[in-house]
Amino acid sequence: MRKKIFSGVQPTGNLHLGNYLGAIKNFVELNNEKENECIFCVVDLHAITVKQDPNKLRNNIRETVATFIASGIDPKKSIIFNQSQVKAHSEAAWILSCVARMGWLNRMTQFKEKAGKDKEKASVGLYSYPILMAADILLYEATHVPVGEDQKQHLELCRDIAQKFNNEFGVKDFFILPEPLIQKEFSRIMSLKDGSKKMSKSEVSDLSRINLTDDKDLIINKIKKAKTDAFPIPSSLEELTTRMEAKNLLGIYSSLKNFGLEKTIKQFSGRNFSDFKKDLSQVLVDKIDPISKEIKKLLKESDFLDKILLEGSNKANEIASEKLKKIHEIVGF
Ligand code: TYM
């Protein structure tokens, strides 16, 4: 089946192994399937929901494009663009914000996590951000959206918004209800320092994550320092339920090798973690070090990266403005 793929990544720096294994690796596979139409968006409008330094943001937009390409996305096959350059996103988000209900947004767990204790001080944008995400997806009539597990609730909200718009305006099937593409295993990579927390760009300690720009020595050092426990690797999945850090490291290895977790457990059962960490470091270095080198090389070619974004946004604009025109007619503008 021909899939229309849309996904986005925030240009907030420190793109990490979680972003790679949870999302970007999947983007590459979808990009390589001949029949798919793929659009990958650098979501800079989403990034400013929390304060950004303008110069760093400009660099991070380029770095995100460089990461896409270094990971294996072919800009000739897929559209790569940054969200702010296609005005339809902001406008569609406004229209959809008049369809979405406060009660729906109040349920969003990511807002609660990101806003923290003092949610009165969070930006309004951070609160309404899932509506912008719905606009991103619906403008392109995406059928499938590859994301990590943390975006599942936002995708459910997107489907609710699409359905309510279609029902309210009597335009059955106008907005396509997108299917999330979330991997069954390893869709949530955890911090290397705390197995109960998601690996995240905003975590203060750099030792909590493998960045896609880390070099060989840094990767080896971070894995050496990654938290484990005093027990050897078990012989069954059940024994891992309460061993979050151990499960995460074995999961990272499995995901990189395209194995199921059970196969990895069988391979390493009975061995201790210092031994396993050597193998894990090796597969990580084999995968991430070439990506890291390529990102650094591409970052020196800013004209090339800007050209990709310009060409991508021209193509995206054509699709999105056409859909927005139809939305205008439907709502009565
Ligand atoms: P963002 O920028 O936080 O993350 C980009 C992608 O990486 C995944 N991810 C993870 N996967 C596994 N383990 C982790 N620790 C981990 N951390 C991040 C995310 O699930 C995501 O797929 N709202 C989105 C961006 C967005 C978007 C969209 C996505 C905007 N519009 C439209 C899809 C469709 C976000 O903030 O992702």
Coordinates of N, CA and C in Angstrom, one line a residue, residues 118-249:
D118 N 4.9 24.8 38.0 CA 4.4 26.1 37.8 C 3.8 26.3 36.4
K119 N 2.6 25.7 36.2 CA 2.1 25.7 34.8 C 1.5 27.1 34.4
E120 N 1.3 27.9 35.4 CA 0.8 29.3 35.1 C 1.9 30.1 34.3
K121 N 3.1 29.6 34.5 CA 4.2 30.3 33.8 C 4.6 29.7 32.4
A122 N 4.0 28.6 32.1 CA 4.2 28.0 30.8 C 3.6 28.9 29.7
S123 N 4.2 28.8 28.5 CA 3.7 29.6 27.4 C 2.4 29.0 26.9
V124 N 1.5 29.9 26.4 CA 0.2 29.4 25.8 C 0.5 28.4 24.7
G125 N 1.6 28.7 24.0 CA 2.0 27.8 22.8 C 2.3 26.4 23.3
L126 N 3.0 26.3 24.5 CA 3.3 25.0 24.9 C 2.0 24.2 25.2
Y127 N 1.0 24.9 25.6 CA -0.3 24.2 25.9 C -1.0 23.8 24.6
S128 N -1.0 24.7 23.6 CA -1.8 24.4 22.4 C -1.0 23.7 21.4
Y129 N 0.3 23.4 21.7 CA 1.2 22.8 20.7 C 0.6 21.5 20.0
P130 N -0.1 20.6 20.7 CA -0.6 19.5 20.0 C -1.6 19.8 18.8
I131 N -2.2 21.0 18.9 CA -3.1 21.5 17.8 C -2.2 21.8 16.6
L132 N -1.1 22.5 16.8 CA -0.2 22.8 15.7 C 0.3 21.4 15.1
M133 N 0.6 20.5 15.9 CA 1.0 19.2 15.4 C -0.1 18.5 14.6
A134 N -1.3 18.7 15.0 CA -2.4 18.1 14.2 C -2.5 18.8 12.8
A135 N -2.3 20.2 12.8 CA -2.3 20.9 11.6 C -1.2 20.4 10.6
D136 N 0.0 20.2 11.2 CA 1.1 19.7 10.4 C 0.7 18.4 9.6
I137 N 0.1 17.5 10.4 CA -0.2 16.2 9.8 C -1.4 16.3 8.8
L138 N -2.4 17.0 9.2 CA -3.7 17.0 8.4 C -3.5 17.8 7.1
L139 N -2.7 18.8 7.1 CA -2.5 19.6 5.9 C -1.9 18.7 4.7
Y140 N -1.2 17.7 5.1 CA -0.5 16.9 4.0 C -1.3 15.6 3.8
E141 N -2.4 15.4 4.4 CA -3.2 14.2 4.2 C -2.4 12.9 4.5
A142 N -1.6 13.1 5.6 CA -0.7 11.9 5.9 C -1.5 10.7 6.3
T143 N -1.2 9.6 5.8 CA -1.9 8.3 6.3 C -1.1 7.7 7.4
H144 N 0.2 7.9 7.5 CA 1.0 7.3 8.6 C 2.0 8.2 9.2
V145 N 2.1 8.2 10.5 CA 3.0 9.1 11.2 C 4.0 8.3 12.1
P146 N 5.2 8.2 11.7 CA 6.2 7.5 12.5 C 6.7 8.4 13.7
V147 N 6.5 7.9 14.9 CA 6.9 8.6 16.1 C 7.3 7.7 17.2
G148 N 8.0 8.2 18.2 CA 8.2 7.5 19.4 C 7.0 7.4 20.3
E149 N 7.0 6.6 21.3 CA 5.9 6.3 22.1 C 5.3 7.6 22.8
D150 N 6.2 8.6 23.1 CA 5.8 9.8 23.8 C 4.8 10.6 23.0
Q151 N 4.7 10.4 21.7 CA 3.8 11.2 20.9 C 2.5 10.6 20.6
K152 N 2.2 9.4 21.2 CA 1.0 8.7 20.9 C -0.2 9.5 21.3
Q153 N -0.2 10.1 22.4 CA -1.4 10.8 22.9 C -1.7 12.0 21.9
H154 N -0.6 12.6 21.4 CA -0.8 13.8 20.5 C -1.5 13.3 19.2
L155 N -1.1 12.1 18.8 CA -1.7 11.6 17.6 C -3.2 11.2 17.8
E156 N -3.5 10.7 18.9 CA -4.9 10.4 19.2 C -5.7 11.7 19.2
L157 N -5.1 12.8 19.7 CA -5.8 14.1 19.7 C -6.0 14.6 18.3
C158 N -5.0 14.4 17.5 CA -5.0 14.8 16.0 C -6.2 14.1 15.4
R159 N -6.4 12.8 15.7 CA -7.5 12.0 15.1 C -8.8 12.6 15.6
D160 N -8.9 12.9 16.9 CA -10.1 13.5 17.4 C -10.5 14.8 16.7
I161 N -9.5 15.7 16.5 CA -9.7 17.0 15.9 C -10.2 16.8 14.5
A162 N -9.5 15.8 13.8 CA -9.9 15.6 12.4 C -11.3 15.1 12.3
Q163 N -11.7 14.2 13.2 CA -13.0 13.6 13.1 C -14.1 14.7 13.5
K164 N -13.8 15.5 14.4 CA -14.8 16.5 14.8 C -15.0 17.6 13.7
F165 N -13.9 17.9 13.1 CA -14.0 18.9 11.9 C -14.9 18.2 10.8
N166 N -14.5 17.0 10.5 CA -15.3 16.3 9.4 C -16.8 16.2 9.7
N167 N -17.1 15.9 11.0 CA -18.5 15.7 11.4 C -19.2 17.1 11.5
E168 N -18.5 18.1 12.1 CA -19.2 19.4 12.3 C -19.5 20.0 11.0
F169 N -18.6 19.9 10.0 CA -18.8 20.6 8.7 C -19.5 19.7 7.7
G170 N -19.7 18.5 8.1 CA -20.4 17.5 7.2 C -19.5 17.2 6.0
V171 N -18.2 17.1 6.2 CA -17.3 16.8 5.1 C -16.6 15.5 5.4
K172 N -17.3 14.4 5.3 CA -16.8 13.1 5.6 C -15.5 12.8 4.8
D173 N -14.5 12.3 5.5 CA -13.2 12.0 4.9 C -12.4 13.2 4.4
F174 N -12.8 14.4 4.7 CA -12.0 15.6 4.2 C -10.6 15.5 4.9
F175 N -10.6 15.4 6.2 CA -9.3 15.2 6.9 C -9.1 13.7 7.0
I176 N -8.0 13.2 6.6 CA -7.7 11.7 6.8 C -7.2 11.5 8.2
L177 N -7.8 10.4 8.8 CA -7.3 10.1 10.2 C -6.0 9.3 10.1
P178 N -4.9 9.9 10.6 CA -3.6 9.2 10.4 C -3.4 8.1 11.4
E179 N -2.7 7.1 10.9 CA -2.3 6.0 11.8 C -0.9 6.2 12.4
P180 N -0.8 6.1 13.7 CA 0.6 6.2 14.2 C 1.4 5.0 13.8
L181 N 2.7 5.2 13.6 CA 3.6 4.1 13.3 C 4.6 4.1 14.5
I182 N 4.3 3.3 15.5 CA 5.1 3.3 16.7 C 5.6 1.9 16.8
Q183 N 7.0 1.8 16.9 CA 7.5 0.4 17.0 C 7.0 -0.3 18.2
K184 N 6.8 -1.6 18.1 CA 6.3 -2.4 19.2 C 7.3 -2.4 20.4
E185 N 8.6 -2.6 20.0 CA 9.6 -2.6 21.1 C 10.5 -1.4 20.9
F186 N 11.1 -0.9 21.9 CA 12.1 0.1 21.9 C 11.6 1.5 21.4
S187 N 10.3 1.8 21.6 CA 9.8 3.1 21.1 C 9.9 4.1 22.2
R188 N 10.5 3.7 23.3 CA 10.8 4.7 24.4 C 12.2 4.3 25.0
I189 N 13.2 5.1 24.5 CA 14.6 4.8 25.0 C 14.7 5.7 26.3
M190 N 15.3 5.0 27.3 CA 15.4 5.7 28.6 C 16.8 6.3 28.8
S191 N 16.8 7.2 29.8 CA 18.1 7.9 30.2 C 19.1 6.8 30.6
L192 N 20.4 7.1 30.3 CA 21.5 6.2 30.7 C 21.8 6.3 32.2
K193 N 21.2 7.3 32.8 CA 21.5 7.5 34.3 C 20.3 7.1 35.2
D194 N 19.1 7.0 34.6 CA 17.9 6.7 35.3 C 16.9 6.0 34.4
G195 N 16.7 4.7 34.6 CA 15.9 3.9 33.7 C 14.4 4.2 33.8
S196 N 14.0 5.1 34.7 CA 12.6 5.5 34.8 C 12.3 6.8 34.1
K197 N 13.3 7.4 33.5 CA 13.1 8.7 32.8 C 13.5 8.5 31.4
K198 N 12.7 9.2 30.5 CA 13.0 9.1 29.0 C 14.3 9.8 28.7
M199 N 15.0 9.2 27.8 CA 16.2 10.0 27.3 C 15.7 11.2 26.6
S200 N 16.3 12.4 27.0 CA 15.8 13.6 26.6 C 16.8 14.7 26.3
K201 N 16.5 15.6 25.3 CA 17.4 16.6 24.9 C 17.6 17.6 26.1
S202 N 16.6 17.8 26.9 CA 16.7 18.8 27.9 C 17.2 18.4 29.2
E203 N 17.5 17.1 29.4 CA 18.1 16.6 30.6 C 19.5 17.3 30.8
V204 N 19.8 17.8 32.0 CA 21.0 18.6 32.2 C 22.2 17.8 32.0
S205 N 22.3 16.5 32.5 CA 23.5 15.7 32.4 C 23.6 15.2 31.0
D206 N 24.7 15.5 30.4 CA 25.0 15.0 29.0 C 25.3 13.5 29.1
L207 N 25.6 13.0 30.3 CA 25.9 11.5 30.4 C 24.6 10.7 30.4
S208 N 23.5 11.4 30.4 CA 22.2 10.7 30.4 C 21.8 10.2 28.9
R209 N 22.5 10.7 28.0 CA 22.1 10.4 26.6 C 23.4 10.2 25.7
I210 N 23.1 9.5 24.6 CA 24.1 9.5 23.5 C 23.6 10.5 22.5
N211 N 24.4 11.6 22.2 CA 24.0 12.5 21.2 C 24.4 12.0 19.8
L212 N 23.7 12.4 18.8 CA 24.1 11.9 17.5 C 25.3 12.5 16.9
T213 N 25.8 13.5 17.7 CA 27.1 14.2 17.3 C 28.3 13.7 18.2
D214 N 28.0 12.7 19.1 CA 29.1 12.2 19.9 C 30.1 11.4 19.1
D215 N 31.3 11.5 19.5 CA 32.3 10.7 18.7 C 32.6 9.4 19.5
K216 N 33.4 8.6 18.9 CA 33.7 7.2 19.4 C 34.1 7.2 20.9
D217 N 35.0 8.1 21.3 CA 35.5 8.0 22.7 C 34.4 8.4 23.7
L218 N 33.6 9.4 23.3 CA 32.5 9.9 24.1 C 31.5 8.8 24.3
I219 N 31.2 8.1 23.2 CA 30.2 7.0 23.3 C 30.7 5.9 24.2
I220 N 31.9 5.5 24.1 CA 32.5 4.5 24.9 C 32.4 4.9 26.4
N221 N 32.8 6.1 26.6 CA 32.8 6.6 28.0 C 31.4 6.7 28.6
K222 N 30.4 7.2 27.8 CA 29.1 7.3 28.3 C 28.5 5.9 28.7
I223 N 28.8 4.9 27.8 CA 28.3 3.5 28.1 C 29.0 3.0 29.3
K224 N 30.3 3.2 29.4 CA 31.0 2.8 30.6 C 30.3 3.3 31.9
K225 N 29.9 4.6 31.8 CA 29.3 5.2 33.0 C 27.8 5.0 33.2
A226 N 27.2 4.3 32.2 CA 25.8 4.1 32.2 C 25.4 3.3 33.5
K227 N 24.3 3.6 34.1 CA 23.9 2.9 35.3 C 23.4 1.5 35.0
T228 N 23.8 0.6 35.8 CA 23.3 -0.8 35.7 C 23.0 -1.3 37.1
D229 N 23.0 -2.6 37.3 CA 22.8 -3.1 38.7 C 23.9 -4.2 38.9
A230 N 23.8 -4.8 40.1 CA 24.9 -5.7 40.5 C 24.7 -7.1 39.9
F231 N 23.6 -7.4 39.2 CA 23.3 -8.8 38.8 C 23.7 -9.0 37.4
P232 N 24.0 -10.3 37.1 CA 24.3 -10.6 35.7 C 23.1 -10.5 34.8
I233 N 23.3 -10.7 33.5 CA 22.2 -10.6 32.6 C 21.3 -11.8 32.7
P234 N 20.0 -11.7 32.9 CA 19.2 -12.8 33.2 C 18.9 -13.7 32.0
S235 N 18.1 -14.7 32.2 CA 17.9 -15.7 31.1 C 16.5 -15.5 30.6
S236 N 15.7 -14.6 31.2 CA 14.3 -14.4 30.7 C 13.9 -13.0 30.8
L237 N 12.9 -12.6 29.9 CA 12.4 -11.3 29.9 C 11.7 -10.9 31.2
E238 N 11.0 -11.9 31.8 CA 10.3 -11.6 33.1 C 11.3 -11.0 34.2
E239 N 12.5 -11.6 34.2 CA 13.4 -11.2 35.2 C 13.9 -9.7 35.0
L240 N 13.5 -9.1 33.9 CA 14.0 -7.7 33.6 C 13.0 -6.7 34.1
T241 N 11.8 -7.2 34.4 CA 10.7 -6.2 34.7 C 11.0 -5.1 35.7
T242 N 11.7 -5.5 36.7 CA 12.1 -4.4 37.7 C 13.5 -3.9 37.5
R243 N 14.1 -4.3 36.5 CA 15.5 -3.8 36.2 C 15.6 -2.9 35.0
M244 N 15.0 -1.7 35.3 CA 14.8 -0.7 34.2 C 16.1 -0.4 33.4
E245 N 17.2 -0.1 34.1 CA 18.4 0.3 33.4 C 19.0 -0.9 32.6
A246 N 18.9 -2.1 33.1 CA 19.4 -3.2 32.4 C 18.6 -3.4 31.1
K247 N 17.3 -3.3 31.3 CA 16.3 -3.6 30.2 C 16.6 -2.5 29.1
N248 N 16.8 -1.3 29.5 CA 17.1 -0.2 28.5 C 18.3 -0.5 27.7
L249 N 19.4 -0.9 28.4 CA 20.7 -1.1 27.6 C 20.5 -2.3 26.7

